[in-house]
Short mmCIF file of C-alpha atoms and ligand atoms in Angstrom, two decimals:
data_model
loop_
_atom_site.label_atom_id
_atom_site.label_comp_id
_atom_site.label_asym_id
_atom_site.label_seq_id
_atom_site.Cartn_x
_atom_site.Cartn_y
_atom_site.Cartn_z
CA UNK A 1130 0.00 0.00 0.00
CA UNK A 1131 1.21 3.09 -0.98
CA UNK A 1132 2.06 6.30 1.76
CA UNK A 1133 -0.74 7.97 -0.10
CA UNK A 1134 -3.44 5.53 0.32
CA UNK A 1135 -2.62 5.03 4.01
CA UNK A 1136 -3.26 9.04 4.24
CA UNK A 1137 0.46 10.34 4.80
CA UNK A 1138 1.70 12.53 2.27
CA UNK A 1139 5.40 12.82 1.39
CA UNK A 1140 6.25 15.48 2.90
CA UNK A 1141 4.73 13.74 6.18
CA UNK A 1142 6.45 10.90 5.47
CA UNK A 1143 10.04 12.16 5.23
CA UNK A 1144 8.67 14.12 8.78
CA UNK A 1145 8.28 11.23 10.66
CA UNK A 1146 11.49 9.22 9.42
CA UNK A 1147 13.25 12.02 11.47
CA UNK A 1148 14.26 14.88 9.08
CA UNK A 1149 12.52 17.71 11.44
CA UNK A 1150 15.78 17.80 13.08
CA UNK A 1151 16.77 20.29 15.95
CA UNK A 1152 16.77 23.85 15.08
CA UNK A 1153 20.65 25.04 16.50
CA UNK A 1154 22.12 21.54 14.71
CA UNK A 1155 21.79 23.13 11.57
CA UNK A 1156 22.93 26.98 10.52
CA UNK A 1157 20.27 28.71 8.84
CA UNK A 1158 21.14 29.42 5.48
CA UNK A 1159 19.46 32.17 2.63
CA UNK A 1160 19.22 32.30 -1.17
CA UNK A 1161 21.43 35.31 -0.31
CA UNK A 1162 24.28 33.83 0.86
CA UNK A 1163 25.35 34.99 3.70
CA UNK A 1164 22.91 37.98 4.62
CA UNK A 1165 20.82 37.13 7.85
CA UNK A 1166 17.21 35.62 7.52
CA UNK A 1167 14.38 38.73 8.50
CA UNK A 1168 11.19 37.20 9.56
CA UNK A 1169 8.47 39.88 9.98
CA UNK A 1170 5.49 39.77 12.27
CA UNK A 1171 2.39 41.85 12.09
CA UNK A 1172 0.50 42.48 14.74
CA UNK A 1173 2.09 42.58 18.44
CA UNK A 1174 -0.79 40.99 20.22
CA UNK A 1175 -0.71 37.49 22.27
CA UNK A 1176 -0.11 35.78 18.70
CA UNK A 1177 2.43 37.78 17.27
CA UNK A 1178 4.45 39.39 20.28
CA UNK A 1179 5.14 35.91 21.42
CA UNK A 1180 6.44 34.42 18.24
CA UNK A 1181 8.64 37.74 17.82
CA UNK A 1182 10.28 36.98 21.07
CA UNK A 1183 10.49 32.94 20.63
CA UNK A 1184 12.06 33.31 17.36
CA UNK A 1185 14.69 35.23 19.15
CA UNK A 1186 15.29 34.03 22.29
CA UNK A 1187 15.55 30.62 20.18
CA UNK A 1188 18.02 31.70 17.69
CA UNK A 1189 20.48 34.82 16.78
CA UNK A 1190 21.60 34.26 13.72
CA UNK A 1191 17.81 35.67 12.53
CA UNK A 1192 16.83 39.47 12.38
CA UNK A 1193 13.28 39.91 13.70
CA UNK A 1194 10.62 43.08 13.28
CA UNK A 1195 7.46 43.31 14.58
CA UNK A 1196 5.18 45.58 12.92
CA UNK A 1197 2.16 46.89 15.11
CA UNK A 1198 -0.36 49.32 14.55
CA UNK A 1199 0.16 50.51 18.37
CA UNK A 1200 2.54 52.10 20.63
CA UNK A 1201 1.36 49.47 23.04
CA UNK A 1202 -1.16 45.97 23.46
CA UNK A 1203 -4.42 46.75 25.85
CA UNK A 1204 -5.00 43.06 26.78
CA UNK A 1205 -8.21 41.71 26.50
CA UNK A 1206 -7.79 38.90 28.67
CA UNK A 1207 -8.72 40.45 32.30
CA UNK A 1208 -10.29 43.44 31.06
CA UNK A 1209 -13.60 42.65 31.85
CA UNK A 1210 -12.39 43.10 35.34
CA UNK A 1211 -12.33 47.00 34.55
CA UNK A 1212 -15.87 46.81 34.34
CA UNK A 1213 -16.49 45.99 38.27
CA UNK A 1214 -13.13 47.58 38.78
CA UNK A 1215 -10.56 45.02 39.93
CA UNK A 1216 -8.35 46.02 36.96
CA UNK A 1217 -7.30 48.87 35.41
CA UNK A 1218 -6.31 49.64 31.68
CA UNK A 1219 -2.95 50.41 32.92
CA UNK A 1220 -2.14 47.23 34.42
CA UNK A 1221 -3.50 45.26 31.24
CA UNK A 1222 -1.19 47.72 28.68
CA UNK A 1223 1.59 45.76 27.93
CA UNK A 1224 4.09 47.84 26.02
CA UNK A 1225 7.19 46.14 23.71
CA UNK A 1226 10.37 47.60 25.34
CA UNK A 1227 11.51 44.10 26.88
CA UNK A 1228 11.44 42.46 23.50
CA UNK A 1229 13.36 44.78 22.09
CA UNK A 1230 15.48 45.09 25.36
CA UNK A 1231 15.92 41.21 26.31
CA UNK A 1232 15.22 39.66 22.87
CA UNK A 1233 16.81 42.21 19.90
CA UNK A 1234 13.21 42.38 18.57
CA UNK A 1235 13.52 45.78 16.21
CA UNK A 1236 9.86 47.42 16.13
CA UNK A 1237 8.11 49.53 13.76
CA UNK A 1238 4.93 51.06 14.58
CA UNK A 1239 2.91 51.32 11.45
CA UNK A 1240 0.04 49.67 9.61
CA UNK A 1241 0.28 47.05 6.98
CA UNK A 1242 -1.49 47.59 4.31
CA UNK A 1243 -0.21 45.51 1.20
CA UNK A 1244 1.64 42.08 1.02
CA UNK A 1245 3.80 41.57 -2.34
CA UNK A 1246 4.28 38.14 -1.48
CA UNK A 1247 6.17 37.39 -5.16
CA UNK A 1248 8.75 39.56 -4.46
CA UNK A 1249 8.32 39.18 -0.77
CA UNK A 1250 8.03 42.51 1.05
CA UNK A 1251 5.27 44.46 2.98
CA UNK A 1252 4.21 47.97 2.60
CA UNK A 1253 3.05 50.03 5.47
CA UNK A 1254 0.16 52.77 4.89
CA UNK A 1255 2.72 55.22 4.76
CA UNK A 1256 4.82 53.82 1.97
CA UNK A 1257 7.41 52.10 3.97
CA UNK A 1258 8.15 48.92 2.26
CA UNK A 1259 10.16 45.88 4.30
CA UNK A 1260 11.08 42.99 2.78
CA UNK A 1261 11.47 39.23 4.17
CA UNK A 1262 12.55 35.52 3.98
CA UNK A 1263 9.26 34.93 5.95
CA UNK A 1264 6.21 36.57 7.24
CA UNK A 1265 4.11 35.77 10.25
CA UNK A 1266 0.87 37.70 10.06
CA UNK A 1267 -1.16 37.82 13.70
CA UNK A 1268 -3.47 40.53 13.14
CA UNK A 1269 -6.65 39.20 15.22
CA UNK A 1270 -10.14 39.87 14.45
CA UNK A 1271 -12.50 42.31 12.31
CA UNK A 1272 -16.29 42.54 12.68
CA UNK A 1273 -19.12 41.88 10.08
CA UNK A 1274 -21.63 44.36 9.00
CA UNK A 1275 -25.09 44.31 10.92
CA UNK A 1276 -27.84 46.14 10.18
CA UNK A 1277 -28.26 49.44 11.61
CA UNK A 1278 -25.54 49.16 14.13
CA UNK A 1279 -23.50 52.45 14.60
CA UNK A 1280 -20.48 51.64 16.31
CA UNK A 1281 -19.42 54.30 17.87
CA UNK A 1282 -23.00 54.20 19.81
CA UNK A 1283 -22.94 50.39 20.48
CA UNK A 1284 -19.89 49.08 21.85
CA UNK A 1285 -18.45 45.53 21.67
CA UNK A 1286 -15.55 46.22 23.54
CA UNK A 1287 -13.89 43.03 22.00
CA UNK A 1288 -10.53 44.58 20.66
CA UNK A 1289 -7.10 45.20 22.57
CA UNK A 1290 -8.21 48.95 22.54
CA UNK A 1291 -9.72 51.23 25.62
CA UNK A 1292 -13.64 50.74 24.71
CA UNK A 1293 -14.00 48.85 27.56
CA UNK A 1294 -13.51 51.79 29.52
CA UNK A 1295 -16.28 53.82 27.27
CA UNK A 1296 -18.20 50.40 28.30
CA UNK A 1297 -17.77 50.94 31.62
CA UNK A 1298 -19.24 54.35 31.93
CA UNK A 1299 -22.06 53.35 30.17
CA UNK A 1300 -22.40 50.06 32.29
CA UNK A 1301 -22.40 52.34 35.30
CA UNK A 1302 -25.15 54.94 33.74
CA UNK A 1303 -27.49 52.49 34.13
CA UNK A 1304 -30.05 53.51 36.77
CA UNK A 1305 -32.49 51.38 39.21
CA UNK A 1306 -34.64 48.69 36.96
CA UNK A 1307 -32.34 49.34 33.81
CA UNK A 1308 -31.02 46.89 31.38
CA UNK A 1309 -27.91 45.71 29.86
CA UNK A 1310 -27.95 43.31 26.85
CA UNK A 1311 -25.38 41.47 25.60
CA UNK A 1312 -24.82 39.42 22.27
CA UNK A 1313 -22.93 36.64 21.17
CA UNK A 1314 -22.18 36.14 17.97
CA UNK A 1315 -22.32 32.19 16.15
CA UNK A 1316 -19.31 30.31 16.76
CA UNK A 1317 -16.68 30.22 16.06
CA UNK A 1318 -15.59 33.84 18.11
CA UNK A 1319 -12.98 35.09 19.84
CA UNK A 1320 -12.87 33.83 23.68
CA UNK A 1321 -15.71 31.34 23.94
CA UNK A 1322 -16.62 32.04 27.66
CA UNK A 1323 -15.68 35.69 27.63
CA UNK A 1324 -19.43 37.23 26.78
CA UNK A 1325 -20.97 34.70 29.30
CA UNK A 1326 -17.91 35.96 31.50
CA UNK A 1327 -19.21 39.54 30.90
CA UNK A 1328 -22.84 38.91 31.18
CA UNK A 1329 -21.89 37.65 35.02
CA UNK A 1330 -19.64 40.46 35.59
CA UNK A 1331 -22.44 43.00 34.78
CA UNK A 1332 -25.00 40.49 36.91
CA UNK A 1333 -22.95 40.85 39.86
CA UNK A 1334 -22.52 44.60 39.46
CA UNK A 1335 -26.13 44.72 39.43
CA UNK A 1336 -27.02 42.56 42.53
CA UNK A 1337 -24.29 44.14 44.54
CA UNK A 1338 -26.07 47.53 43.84
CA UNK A 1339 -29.36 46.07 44.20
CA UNK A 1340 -29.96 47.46 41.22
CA UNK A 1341 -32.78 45.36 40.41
CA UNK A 1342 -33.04 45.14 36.70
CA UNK A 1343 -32.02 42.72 33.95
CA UNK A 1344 -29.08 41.22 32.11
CA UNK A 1345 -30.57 40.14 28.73
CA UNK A 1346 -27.70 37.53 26.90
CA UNK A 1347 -29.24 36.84 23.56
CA UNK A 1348 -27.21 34.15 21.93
CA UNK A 1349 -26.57 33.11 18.28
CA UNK A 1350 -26.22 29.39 19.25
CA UNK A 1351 -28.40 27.01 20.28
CA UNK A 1352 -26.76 26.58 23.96
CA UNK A 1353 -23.83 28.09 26.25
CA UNK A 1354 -20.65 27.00 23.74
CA UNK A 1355 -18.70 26.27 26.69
CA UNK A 1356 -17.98 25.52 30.29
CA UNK A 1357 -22.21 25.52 30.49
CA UNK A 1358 -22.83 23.82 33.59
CA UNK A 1359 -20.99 26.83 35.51
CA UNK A 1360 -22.38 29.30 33.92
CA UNK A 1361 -26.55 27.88 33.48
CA UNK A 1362 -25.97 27.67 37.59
CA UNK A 1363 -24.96 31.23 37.29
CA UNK A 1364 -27.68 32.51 35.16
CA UNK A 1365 -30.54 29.91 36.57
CA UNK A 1366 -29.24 30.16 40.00
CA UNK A 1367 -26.89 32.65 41.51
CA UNK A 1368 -28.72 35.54 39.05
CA UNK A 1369 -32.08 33.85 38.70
CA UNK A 1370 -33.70 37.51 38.96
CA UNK A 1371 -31.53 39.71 37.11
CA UNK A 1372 -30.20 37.40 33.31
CA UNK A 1373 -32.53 36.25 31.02
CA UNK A 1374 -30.45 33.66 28.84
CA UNK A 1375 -32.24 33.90 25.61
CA UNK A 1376 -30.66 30.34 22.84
CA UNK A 1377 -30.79 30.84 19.42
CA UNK A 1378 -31.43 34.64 18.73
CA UNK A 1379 -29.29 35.71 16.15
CA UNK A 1380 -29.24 39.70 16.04
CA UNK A 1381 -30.57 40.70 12.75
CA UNK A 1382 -30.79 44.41 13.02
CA UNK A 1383 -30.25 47.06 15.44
CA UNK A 1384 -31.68 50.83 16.49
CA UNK A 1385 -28.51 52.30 17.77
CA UNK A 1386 -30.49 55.49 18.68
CA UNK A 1387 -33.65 53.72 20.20
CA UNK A 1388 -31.61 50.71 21.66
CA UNK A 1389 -33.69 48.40 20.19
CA UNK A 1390 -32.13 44.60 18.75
CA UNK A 1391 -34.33 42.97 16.49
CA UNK A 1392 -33.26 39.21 16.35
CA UNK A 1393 -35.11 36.28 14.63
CA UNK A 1394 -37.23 35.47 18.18
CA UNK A 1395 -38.51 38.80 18.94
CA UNK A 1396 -37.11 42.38 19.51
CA UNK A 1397 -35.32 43.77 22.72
CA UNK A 1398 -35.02 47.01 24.31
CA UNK A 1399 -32.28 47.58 26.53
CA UNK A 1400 -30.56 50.80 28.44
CA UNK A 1401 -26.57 49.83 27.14
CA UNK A 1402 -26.60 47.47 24.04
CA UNK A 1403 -22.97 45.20 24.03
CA UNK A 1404 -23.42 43.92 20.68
CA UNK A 1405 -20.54 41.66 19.49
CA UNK A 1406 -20.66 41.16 15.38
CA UNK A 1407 -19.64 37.89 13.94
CA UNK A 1408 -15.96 37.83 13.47
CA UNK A 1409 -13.70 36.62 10.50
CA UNK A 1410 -9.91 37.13 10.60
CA UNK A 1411 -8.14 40.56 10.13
CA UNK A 1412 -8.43 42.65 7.18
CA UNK A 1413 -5.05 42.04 6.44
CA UNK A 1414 -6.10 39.05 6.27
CA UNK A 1415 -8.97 39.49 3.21
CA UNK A 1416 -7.32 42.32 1.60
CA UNK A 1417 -4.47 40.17 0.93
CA UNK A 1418 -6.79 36.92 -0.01
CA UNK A 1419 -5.34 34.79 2.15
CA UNK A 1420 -8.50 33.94 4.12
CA UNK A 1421 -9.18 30.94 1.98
CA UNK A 1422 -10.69 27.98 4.32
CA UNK A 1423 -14.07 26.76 3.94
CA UNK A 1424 -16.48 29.46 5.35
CA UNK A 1425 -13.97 32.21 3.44
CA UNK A 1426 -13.48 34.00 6.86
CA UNK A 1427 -10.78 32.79 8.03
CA UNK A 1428 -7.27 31.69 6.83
CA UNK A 1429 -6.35 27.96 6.22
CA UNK A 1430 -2.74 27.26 7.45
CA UNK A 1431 -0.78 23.74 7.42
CA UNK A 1432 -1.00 23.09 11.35
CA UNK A 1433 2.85 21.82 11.21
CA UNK A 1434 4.10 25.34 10.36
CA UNK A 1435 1.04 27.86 10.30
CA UNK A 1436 1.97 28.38 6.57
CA UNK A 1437 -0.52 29.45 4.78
CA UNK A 1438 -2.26 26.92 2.20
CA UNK A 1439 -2.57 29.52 -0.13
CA UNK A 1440 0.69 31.68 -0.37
CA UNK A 1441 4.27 30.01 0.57
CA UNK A 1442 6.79 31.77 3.29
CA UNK A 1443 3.34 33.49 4.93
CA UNK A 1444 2.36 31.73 8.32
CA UNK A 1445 -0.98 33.21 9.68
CA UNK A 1446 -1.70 32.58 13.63
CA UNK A 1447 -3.76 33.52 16.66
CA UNK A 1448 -7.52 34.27 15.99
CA UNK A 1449 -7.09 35.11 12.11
CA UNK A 1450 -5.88 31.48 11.49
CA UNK A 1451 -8.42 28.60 10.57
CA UNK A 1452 -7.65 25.59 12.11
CA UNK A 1453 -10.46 24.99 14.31
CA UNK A 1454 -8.41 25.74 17.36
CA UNK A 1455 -10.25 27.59 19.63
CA UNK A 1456 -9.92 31.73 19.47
CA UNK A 1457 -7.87 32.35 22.00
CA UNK A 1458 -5.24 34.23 23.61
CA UNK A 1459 -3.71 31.30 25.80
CA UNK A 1460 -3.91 28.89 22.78
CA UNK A 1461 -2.40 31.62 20.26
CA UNK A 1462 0.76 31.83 22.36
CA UNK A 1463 0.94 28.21 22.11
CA UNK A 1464 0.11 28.24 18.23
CA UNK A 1465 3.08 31.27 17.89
CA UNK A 1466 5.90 29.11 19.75
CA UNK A 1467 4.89 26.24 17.50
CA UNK A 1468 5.51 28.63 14.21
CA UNK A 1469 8.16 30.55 15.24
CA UNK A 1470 9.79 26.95 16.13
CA UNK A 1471 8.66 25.67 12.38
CA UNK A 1472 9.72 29.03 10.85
CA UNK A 1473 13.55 28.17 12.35
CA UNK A 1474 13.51 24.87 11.22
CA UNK A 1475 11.85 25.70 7.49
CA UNK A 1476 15.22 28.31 7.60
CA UNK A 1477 17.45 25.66 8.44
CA UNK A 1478 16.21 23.51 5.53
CA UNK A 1479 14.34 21.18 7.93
CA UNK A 1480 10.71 20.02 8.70
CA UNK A 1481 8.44 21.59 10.99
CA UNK A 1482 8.14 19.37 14.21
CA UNK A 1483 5.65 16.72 13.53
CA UNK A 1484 3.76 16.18 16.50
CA UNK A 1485 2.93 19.42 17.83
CA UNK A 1486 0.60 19.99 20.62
CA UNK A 1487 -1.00 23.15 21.64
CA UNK A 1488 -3.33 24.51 25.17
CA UNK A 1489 -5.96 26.16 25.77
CA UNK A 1490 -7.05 27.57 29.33
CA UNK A 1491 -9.21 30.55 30.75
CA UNK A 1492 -10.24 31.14 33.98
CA UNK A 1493 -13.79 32.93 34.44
CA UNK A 1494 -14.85 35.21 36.82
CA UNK A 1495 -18.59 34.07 38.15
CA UNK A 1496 -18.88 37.03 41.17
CA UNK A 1497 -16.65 39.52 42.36
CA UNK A 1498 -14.59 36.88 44.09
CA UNK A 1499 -15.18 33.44 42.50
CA UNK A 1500 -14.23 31.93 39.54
CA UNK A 1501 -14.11 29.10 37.35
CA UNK A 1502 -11.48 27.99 35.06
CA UNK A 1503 -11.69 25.57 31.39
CA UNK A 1504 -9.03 23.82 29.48
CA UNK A 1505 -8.56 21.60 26.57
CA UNK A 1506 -5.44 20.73 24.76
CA UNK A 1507 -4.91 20.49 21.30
CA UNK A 1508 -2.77 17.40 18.95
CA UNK A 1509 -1.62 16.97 15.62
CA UNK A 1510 -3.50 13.72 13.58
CA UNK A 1511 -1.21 13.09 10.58
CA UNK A 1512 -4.35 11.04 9.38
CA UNK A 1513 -6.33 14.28 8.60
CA UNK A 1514 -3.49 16.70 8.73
CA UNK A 1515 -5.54 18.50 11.59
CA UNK A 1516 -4.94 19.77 15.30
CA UNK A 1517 -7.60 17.45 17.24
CA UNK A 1518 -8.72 17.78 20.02
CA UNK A 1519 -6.84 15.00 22.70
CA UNK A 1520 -10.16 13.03 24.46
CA UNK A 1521 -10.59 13.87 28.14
CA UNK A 1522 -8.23 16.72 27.87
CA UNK A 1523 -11.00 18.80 27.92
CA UNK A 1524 -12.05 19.72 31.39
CA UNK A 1525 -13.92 22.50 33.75
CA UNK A 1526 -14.01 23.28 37.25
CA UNK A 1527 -16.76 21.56 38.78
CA UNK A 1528 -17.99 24.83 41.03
CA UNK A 1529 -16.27 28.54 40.89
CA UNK A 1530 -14.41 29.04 44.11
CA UNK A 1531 -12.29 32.39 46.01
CA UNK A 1532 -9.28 29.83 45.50
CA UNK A 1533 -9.63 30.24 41.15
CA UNK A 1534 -10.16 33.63 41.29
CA UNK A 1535 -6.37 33.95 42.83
CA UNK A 1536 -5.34 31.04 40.56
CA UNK A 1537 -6.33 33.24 37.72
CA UNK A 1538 -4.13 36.30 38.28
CA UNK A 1539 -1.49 33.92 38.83
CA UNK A 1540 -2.68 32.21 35.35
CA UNK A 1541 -2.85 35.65 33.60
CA UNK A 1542 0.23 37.03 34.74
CA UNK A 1543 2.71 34.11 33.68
CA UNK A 1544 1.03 34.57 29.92
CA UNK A 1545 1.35 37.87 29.89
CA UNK A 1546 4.94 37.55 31.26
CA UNK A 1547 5.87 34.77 28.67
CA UNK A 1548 4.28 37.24 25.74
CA UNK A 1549 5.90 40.83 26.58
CA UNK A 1550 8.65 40.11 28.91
C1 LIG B 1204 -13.28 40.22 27.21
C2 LIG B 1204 -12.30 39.22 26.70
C3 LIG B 1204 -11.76 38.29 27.58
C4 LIG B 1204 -10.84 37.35 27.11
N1 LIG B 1204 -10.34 36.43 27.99
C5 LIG B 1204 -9.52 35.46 27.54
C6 LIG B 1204 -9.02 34.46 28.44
O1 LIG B 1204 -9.34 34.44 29.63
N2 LIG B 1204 -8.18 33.51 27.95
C7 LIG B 1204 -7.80 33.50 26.64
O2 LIG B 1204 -7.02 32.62 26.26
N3 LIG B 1204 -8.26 34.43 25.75
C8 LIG B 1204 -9.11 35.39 26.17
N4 LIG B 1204 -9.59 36.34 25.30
C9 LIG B 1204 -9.27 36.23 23.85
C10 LIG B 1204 -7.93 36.89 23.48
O3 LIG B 1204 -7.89 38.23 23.90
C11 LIG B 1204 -7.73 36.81 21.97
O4 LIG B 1204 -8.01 35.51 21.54
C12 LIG B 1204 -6.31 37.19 21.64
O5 LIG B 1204 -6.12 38.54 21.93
C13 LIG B 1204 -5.96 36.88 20.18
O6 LIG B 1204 -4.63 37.25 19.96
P1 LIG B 1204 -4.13 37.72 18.52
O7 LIG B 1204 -2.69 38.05 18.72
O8 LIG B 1204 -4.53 36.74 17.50
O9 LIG B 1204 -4.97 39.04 18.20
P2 LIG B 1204 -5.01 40.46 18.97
O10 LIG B 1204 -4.79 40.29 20.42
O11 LIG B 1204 -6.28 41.11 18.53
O12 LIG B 1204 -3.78 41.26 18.38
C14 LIG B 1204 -3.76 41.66 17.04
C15 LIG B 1204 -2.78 42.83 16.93
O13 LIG B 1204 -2.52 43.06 15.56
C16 LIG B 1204 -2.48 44.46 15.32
N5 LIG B 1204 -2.78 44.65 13.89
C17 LIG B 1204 -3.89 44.24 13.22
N6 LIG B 1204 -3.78 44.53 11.92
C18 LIG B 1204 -2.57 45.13 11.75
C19 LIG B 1204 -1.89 45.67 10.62
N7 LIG B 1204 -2.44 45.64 9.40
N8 LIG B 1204 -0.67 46.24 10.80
C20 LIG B 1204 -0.12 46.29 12.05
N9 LIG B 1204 -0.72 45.81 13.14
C21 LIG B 1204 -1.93 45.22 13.01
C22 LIG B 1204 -3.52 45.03 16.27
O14 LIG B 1204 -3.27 46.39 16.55
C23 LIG B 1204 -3.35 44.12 17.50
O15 LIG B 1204 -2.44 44.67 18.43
C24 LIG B 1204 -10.47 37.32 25.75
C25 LIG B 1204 -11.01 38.28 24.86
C26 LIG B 1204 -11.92 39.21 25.33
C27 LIG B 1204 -12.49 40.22 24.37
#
């Protein structure tokens, strides 16, 4: 029987008989002699700052530049802590001084507009053009269109920016019997339990306050997408007066002025509307037609390397990438180490690692001192050239406890020490 029929291609083949050997066995070699490999990254959030620095803290005989829109990353993981105010925006801005101090990362600050990916180089909106052996895009997430729905009136608050804190104020506007509604988008989206997360958040605002009033969560899908047992006790039990967990209502249109949502079930008014669109990967992503997998939203990558199935020496990672992985910040650091590794390798003239495995974790605030915490890791099946998901990896707290919520600043601060520092 042939390698083909048995479903392993070639190249996987010649992978497993050992030629994905060690990265610093082998000098990394260019078409131009001797000049240094220059990888460039785009984007400088959980994705791409972490495979800038893992590219060079793993070798340095390559030249690194991470282009990012920003002076500095907002992270969204934590932040909707600054709506009951146990964070601030300052200690969840993350700027990129160590990785140019402790790493030799060189950064531009700049937005890329146009990949030339024949002759290899990027050009910034201001004309700058870099060129580069390979490119490791990590831009994150854009928004679809919905009907009616004025952004700058209706927040998502979904983006490593400082909306949340616009989110806030409106959060806190709300007077005695108001109402906050929040949407969640089909699956897949970014952070599964995050707008569950928030819809608690606000909850426990509100019963602190004795607010009275409601917490609508209108969801796209047919149930809570994950860790549901935590949070229907949380809506059914511990906020049994205040949310009203509404399956299956897709938002169709929406009265920014009026706050009105009209979704296929019926139509909702609501004091602060936290609408979050369907996602697809960044626009750097489209613009550049590289988000190619089924659905056309997102960008299919070879899970080996992140390399894009439809342009050579591009990887794509972190929420714009279309492997099924969940959308992540945990799981994208995971996903850059495993490309910036491949990206060495591919340099040296070797294979990409052939077994990689990746993690995913969150933990979840439930009340203003308890929380519960998911996790699922990730393989590589050489059968269907996929990342699958390893059975009985998967796992949840079984109640949210004062010990997680500790455990989860200790969780968020090693990946945001591993990403920027
Ligand atoms: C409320 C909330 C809570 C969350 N909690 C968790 C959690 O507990 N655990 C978890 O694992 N994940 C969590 N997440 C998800 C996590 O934040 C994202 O999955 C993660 O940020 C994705 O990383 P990324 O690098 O792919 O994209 P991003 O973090 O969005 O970074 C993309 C970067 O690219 C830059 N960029 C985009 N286009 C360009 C361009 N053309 N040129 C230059 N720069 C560009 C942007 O400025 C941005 O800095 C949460 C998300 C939210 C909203």
């Amino acid at each position: 029987m042939s390698n083909k029929k048995q479903g392993l291609s070639r190249r996987h083949f010649l992978q497993l008989m050992g030629l994905g050997a060690g990265i610093a066995a082998v000098p990394i070699i260019t078409k131009a002699a001797q000049s240094r490999p220059h990888i460039i990254v785009v984007g400088g959030g959980f994705a791409g700052a972490t495979a800038a620095k893992y590219l060079r803290h793993w070798s340095k005989d390559v030249d690194v530049t991470l282009i990012e829109a920003n002076a500095s990353y907002q992270s969204p993981i934590l932040s909707n802590l600054i709506l009951n105010g146990q964070r601030s925006l300052k200690q969840l801005n993350f700027s990129y001084d160590k990785l140019v101090k402790n790493y030799g990362v060189k950064i531009v600050q700049g937005n890329v507009k146009k990949i030339h990916s024949g002759k290899k180089f990027v050009e910034l909106e201001e004309g700058k053009k870099l060129s580069y052996d390979r490119l490791i895009l990590a831009p994150g997430i854009q928004f679809m269109d919905i009907k009616g729905l004025d952004r700058k009136k209706v927040l998502h608050a979904w983006l490593p920016n400082n909306e949340i804190l616009q989110l806030k104020k409106q959060v806190l506007s709300i007077k005695k019997e108001g109402v906050f509604l929040i949407s969640i988008p089909k699956k897949p989206y970014r952070c599964p339990p995050g707008p569950y997360e928030r819809a608690c958040v606000v909850a426990d605002y509100f019963k602190r306050n004795k607010l009275g009033g409601k917490v609508i969560v209108l969801d796209a899908n047919a149930k809570v997408t994950v860790n549901a047992n935590n949070f229907m006790r949380a809506f059914y039990e511990t906020y049994k007066d205040i949310v009203e967990y509404i399956p299956q209502a897709s938002v169709e249109e929406v009265d920014s002025d009026k706050g009105v949502v009209v979704t296929d079930v019926e139509d909702y008014r609501a004091d602060v509307l936290n609408i979050i669109p369907p996602h697809q990967a960044g626009a750097l992503i489209h613009d550049n037609g590289l988000a190619n997998d089924k659905s056309k939203r997102w960008a299919a990558v070879d899970p080996l390397s992140y390399e894009s199935t439809e342009t050579p020496y591009i990887h794509i990672i972190g929420d714009s990438q279309g492997t099924g992985q969940p959308k992540a910040g945990h799981i994208a650091n995971s996903e850059a180490k495993i490309c910036a590794d491949a990206v060495l390798r591919l340099l040296s003239g070797n294979s990409p690692y052939y077994f990689p495995r990746t993690n995913s974790a969150c933990y979840t605030p439930i009340t203003n001192k308890t929380a519960t915490w998911i996790t699922s890791t990730y393989a590589y099946d050489l059968t269907s050239n996929k990342m699958k998901l390893i059975k009985g990896s998967n796992g949840t707290s079984k109640k949210p406890t004062e010990a997680n919520y500790q455990r989860m600043y200790d969780w968020a601060n090693s990946l945001f020490g591993d990403t920027f520092s």
